[in-house]
mmCIF file of C-alpha atoms in Angstrom:
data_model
loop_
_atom_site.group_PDB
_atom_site.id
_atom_site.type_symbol
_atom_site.label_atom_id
_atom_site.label_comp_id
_atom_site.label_asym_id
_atom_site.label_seq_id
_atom_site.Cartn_x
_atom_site.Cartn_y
_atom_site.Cartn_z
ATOM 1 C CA UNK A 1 0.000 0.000 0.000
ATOM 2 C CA UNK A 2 0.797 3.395 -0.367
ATOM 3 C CA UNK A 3 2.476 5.368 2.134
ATOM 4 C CA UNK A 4 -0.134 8.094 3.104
ATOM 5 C CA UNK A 5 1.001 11.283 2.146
ATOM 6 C CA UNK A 6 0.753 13.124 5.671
ATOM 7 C CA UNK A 7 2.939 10.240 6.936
ATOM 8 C CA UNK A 8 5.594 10.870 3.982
ATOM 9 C CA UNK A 9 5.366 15.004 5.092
ATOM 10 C CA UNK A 10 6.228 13.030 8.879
ATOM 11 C CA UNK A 11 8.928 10.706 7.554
ATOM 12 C CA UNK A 12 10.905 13.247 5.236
ATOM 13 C CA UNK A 13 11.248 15.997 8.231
ATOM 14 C CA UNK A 14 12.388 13.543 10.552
ATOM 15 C CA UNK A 15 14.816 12.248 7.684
ATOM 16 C CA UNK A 16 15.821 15.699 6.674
ATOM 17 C CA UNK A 17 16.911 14.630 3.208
ATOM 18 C CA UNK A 18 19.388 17.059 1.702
ATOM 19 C CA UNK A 19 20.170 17.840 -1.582
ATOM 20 C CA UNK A 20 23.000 15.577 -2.277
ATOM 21 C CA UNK A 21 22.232 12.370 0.058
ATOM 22 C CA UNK A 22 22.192 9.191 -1.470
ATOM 23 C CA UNK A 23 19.080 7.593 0.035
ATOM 24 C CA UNK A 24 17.776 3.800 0.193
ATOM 25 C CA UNK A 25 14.327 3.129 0.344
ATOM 26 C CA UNK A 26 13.386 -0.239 1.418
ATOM 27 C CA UNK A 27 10.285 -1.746 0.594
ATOM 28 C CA UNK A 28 9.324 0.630 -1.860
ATOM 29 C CA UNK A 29 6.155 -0.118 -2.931
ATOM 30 C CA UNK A 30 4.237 2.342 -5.223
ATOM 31 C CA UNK A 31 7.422 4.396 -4.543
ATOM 32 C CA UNK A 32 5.822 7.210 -2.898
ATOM 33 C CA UNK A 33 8.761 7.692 -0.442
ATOM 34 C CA UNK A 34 10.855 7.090 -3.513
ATOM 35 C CA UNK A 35 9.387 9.832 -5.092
ATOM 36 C CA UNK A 36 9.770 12.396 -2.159
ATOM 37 C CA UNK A 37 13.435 11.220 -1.222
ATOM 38 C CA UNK A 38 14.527 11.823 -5.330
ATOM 39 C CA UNK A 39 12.758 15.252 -4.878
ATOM 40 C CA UNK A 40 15.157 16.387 -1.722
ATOM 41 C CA UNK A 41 18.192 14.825 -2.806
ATOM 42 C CA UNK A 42 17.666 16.121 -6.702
ATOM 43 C CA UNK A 43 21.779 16.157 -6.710
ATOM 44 C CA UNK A 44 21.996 12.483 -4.764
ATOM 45 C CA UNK A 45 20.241 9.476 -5.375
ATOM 46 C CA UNK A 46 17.767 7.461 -4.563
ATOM 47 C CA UNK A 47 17.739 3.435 -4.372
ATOM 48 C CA UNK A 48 14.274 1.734 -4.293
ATOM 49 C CA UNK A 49 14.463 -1.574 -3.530
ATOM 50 C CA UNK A 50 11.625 -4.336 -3.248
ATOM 51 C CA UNK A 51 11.573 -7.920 -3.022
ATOM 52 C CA UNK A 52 7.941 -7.632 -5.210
ATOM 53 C CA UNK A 53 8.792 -7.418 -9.070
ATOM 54 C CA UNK A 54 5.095 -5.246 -9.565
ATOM 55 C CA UNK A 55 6.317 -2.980 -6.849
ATOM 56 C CA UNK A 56 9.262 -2.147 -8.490
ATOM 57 C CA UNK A 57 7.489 -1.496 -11.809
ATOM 58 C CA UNK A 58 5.026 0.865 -9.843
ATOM 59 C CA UNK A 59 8.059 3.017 -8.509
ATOM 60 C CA UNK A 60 9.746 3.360 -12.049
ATOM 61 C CA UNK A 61 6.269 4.332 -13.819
ATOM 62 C CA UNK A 62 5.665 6.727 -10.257
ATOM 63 C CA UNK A 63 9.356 7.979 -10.948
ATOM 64 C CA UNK A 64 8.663 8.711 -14.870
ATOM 65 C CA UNK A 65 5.467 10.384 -13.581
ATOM 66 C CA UNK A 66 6.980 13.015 -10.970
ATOM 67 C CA UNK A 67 9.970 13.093 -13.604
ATOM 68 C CA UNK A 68 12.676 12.059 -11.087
ATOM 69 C CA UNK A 69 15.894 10.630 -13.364
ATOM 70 C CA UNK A 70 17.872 10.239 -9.831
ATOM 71 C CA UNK A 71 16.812 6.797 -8.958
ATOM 72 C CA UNK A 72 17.402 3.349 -9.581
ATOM 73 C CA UNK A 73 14.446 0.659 -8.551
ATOM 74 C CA UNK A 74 15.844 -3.218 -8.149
ATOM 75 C CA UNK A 75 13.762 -6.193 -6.716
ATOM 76 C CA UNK A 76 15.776 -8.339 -4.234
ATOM 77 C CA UNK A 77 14.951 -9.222 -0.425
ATOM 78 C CA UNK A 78 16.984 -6.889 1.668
ATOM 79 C CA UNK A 79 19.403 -7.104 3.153
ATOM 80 C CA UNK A 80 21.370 -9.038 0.540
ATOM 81 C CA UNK A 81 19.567 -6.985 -2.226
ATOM 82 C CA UNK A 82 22.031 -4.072 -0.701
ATOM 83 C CA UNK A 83 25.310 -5.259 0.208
ATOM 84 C CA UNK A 84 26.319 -3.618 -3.480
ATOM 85 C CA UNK A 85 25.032 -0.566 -2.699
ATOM 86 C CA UNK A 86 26.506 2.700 -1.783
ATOM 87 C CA UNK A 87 26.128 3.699 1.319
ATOM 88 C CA UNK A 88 23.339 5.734 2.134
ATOM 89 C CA UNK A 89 23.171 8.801 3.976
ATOM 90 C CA UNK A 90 19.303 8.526 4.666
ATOM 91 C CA UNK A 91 17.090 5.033 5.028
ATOM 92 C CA UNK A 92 13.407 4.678 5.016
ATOM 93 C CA UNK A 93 12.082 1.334 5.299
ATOM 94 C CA UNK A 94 8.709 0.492 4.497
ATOM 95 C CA UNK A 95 8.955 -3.231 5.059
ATOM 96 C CA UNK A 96 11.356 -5.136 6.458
ATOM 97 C CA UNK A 97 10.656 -8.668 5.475
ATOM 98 C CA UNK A 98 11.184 -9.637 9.401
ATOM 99 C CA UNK A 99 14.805 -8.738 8.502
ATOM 100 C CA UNK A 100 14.951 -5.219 10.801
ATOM 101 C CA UNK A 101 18.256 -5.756 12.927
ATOM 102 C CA UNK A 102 20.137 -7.052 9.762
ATOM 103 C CA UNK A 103 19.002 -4.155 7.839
ATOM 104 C CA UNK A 104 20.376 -1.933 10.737
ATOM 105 C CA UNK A 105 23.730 -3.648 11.060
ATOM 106 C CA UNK A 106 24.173 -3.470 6.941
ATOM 107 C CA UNK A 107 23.243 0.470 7.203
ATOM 108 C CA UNK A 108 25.604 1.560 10.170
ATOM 109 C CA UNK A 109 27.685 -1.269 8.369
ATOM 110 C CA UNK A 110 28.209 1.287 5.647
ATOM 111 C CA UNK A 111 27.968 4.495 7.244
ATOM 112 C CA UNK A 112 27.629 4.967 11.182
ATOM 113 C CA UNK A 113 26.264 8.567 10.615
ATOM 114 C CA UNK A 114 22.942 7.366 8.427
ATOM 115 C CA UNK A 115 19.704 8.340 9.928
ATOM 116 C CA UNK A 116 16.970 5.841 9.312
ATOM 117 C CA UNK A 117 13.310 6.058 9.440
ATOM 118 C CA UNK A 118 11.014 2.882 9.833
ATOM 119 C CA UNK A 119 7.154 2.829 9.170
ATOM 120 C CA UNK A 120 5.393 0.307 10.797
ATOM 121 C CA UNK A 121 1.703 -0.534 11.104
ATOM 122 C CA UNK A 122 2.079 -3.390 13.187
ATOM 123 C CA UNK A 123 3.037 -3.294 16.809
ATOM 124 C CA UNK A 124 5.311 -6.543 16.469
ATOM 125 C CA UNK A 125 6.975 -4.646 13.559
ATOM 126 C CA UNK A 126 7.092 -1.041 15.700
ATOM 127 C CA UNK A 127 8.075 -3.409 18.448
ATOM 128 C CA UNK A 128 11.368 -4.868 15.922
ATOM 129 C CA UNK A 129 12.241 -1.308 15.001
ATOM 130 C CA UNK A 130 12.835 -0.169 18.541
ATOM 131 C CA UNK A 131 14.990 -3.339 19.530
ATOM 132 C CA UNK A 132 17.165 -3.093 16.354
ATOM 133 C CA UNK A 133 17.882 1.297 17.431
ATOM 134 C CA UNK A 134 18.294 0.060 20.750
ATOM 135 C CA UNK A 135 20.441 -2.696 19.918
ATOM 136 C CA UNK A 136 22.806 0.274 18.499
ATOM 137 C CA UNK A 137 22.409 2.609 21.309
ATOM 138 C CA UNK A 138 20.254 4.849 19.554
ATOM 139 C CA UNK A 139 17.076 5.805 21.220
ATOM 140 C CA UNK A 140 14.647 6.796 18.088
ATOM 141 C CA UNK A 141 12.331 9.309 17.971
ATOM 142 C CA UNK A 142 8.936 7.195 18.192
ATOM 143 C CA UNK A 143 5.682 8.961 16.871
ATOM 144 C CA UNK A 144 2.101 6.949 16.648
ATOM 145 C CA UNK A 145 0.625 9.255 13.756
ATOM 146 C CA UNK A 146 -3.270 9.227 12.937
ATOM 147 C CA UNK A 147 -5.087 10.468 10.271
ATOM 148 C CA UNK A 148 -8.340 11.345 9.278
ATOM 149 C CA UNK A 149 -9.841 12.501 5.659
ATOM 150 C CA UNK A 150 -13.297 14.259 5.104
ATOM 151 C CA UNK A 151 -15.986 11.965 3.566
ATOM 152 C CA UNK A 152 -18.970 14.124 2.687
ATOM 153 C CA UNK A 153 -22.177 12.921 3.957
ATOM 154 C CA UNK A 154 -25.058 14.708 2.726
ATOM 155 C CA UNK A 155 -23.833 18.335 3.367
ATOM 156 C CA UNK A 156 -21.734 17.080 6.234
ATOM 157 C CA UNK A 157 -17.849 15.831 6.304
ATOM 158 C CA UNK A 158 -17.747 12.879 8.507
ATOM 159 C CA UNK A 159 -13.904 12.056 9.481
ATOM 160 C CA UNK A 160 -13.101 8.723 8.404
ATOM 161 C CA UNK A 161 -9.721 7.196 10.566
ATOM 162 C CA UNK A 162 -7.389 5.580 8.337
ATOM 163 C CA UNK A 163 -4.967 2.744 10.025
ATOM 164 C CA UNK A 164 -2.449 4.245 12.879
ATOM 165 C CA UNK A 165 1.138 4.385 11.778
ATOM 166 C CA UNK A 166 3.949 4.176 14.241
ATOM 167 C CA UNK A 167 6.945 6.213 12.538
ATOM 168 C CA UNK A 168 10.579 6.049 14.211
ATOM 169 C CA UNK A 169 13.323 7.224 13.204
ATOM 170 C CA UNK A 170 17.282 8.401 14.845
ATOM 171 C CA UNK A 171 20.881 7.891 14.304
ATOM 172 C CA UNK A 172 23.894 6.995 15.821
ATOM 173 C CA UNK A 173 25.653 10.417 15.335
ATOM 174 C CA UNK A 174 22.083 12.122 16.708
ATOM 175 C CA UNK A 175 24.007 12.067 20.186
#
């Protein structure tokens, strides 16, 4: 599913992508955070990576669509679909395939100052995200973000809840 765009807006300022960072985003998706990250780092780049081959079709027609040229979308499982890539200045991962404290180690691996985000709709998975910071000594910020969108009604707007998303993110240089 697609990350919801107030939870991107979340994600990117905690990320605070800058113009030349060469990002990873893991479990890509549709590529939404794709999209975003190739936007802020328009002199980086941007690695998408899924381990679904229709996900990684969705971010390269997504990336034709917002004409961003700065990324390059591959389908492997992470971690091992990234031990070839350079390292990455900012992480977002979007799915972890239950693979969250290798995909730690193989970031800080690479470069101890990254800053990584993590999306999580699942508790267990929230859960996985804040044993693999802590695991590095890095105490993440940890957000539980909830949103609502209008549905008219009549002449009314009822609020409609979407699913809760718990968002952390930190580094080891955030000391």
């Amino acid at each position: 599913p697609m990350t919801k765009a107030e939870v991107r807006a979340v994600a990117m300022s905690y990320l605070g992508v800058k113009p030349t960072d060469v990002c990873w985003d893991i479990g890509c998706g549709t590529g939404s955070v794709t999209v975003e990250m190739a936007l802020a780092a328009y002199e980086g780049h941007v690695w998408a990576v899924d381990r679904a081959a229709d996900a990684v079709v969705l971010t390269d027609e997504n990336c034709r669509r917002f004409q961003v040229g700065n990324v390059t979308a591959a389908c492997g499982s992470a971690p091992a679909a990234l031990a070839d890539l350079p390292p990455a200045d900012r992480v977002f991962i979007g799915g972890s395939g239950g693979e969250m404290a290798a995909l730690f180690a193989l970031v800080w691996a690479k470069n101890p100052r990254a800053r990584i985000a993590v999306n999580a709709i699942a508790l267990e998975s929230a859960a996985a995200a804040l044993a693999a910071f802590r695991s590095f000594g890095v105490e993440p910020a940890l957000v539980q973000l909830s949103v609502a969108r209008s549905r008219a009604a009549g002449g009314l707007h009822l609020m409609m809840g979407q699913n809760p998303i718990y968002l952390l993110c930190g580094g080891k240089a955030d000391e």
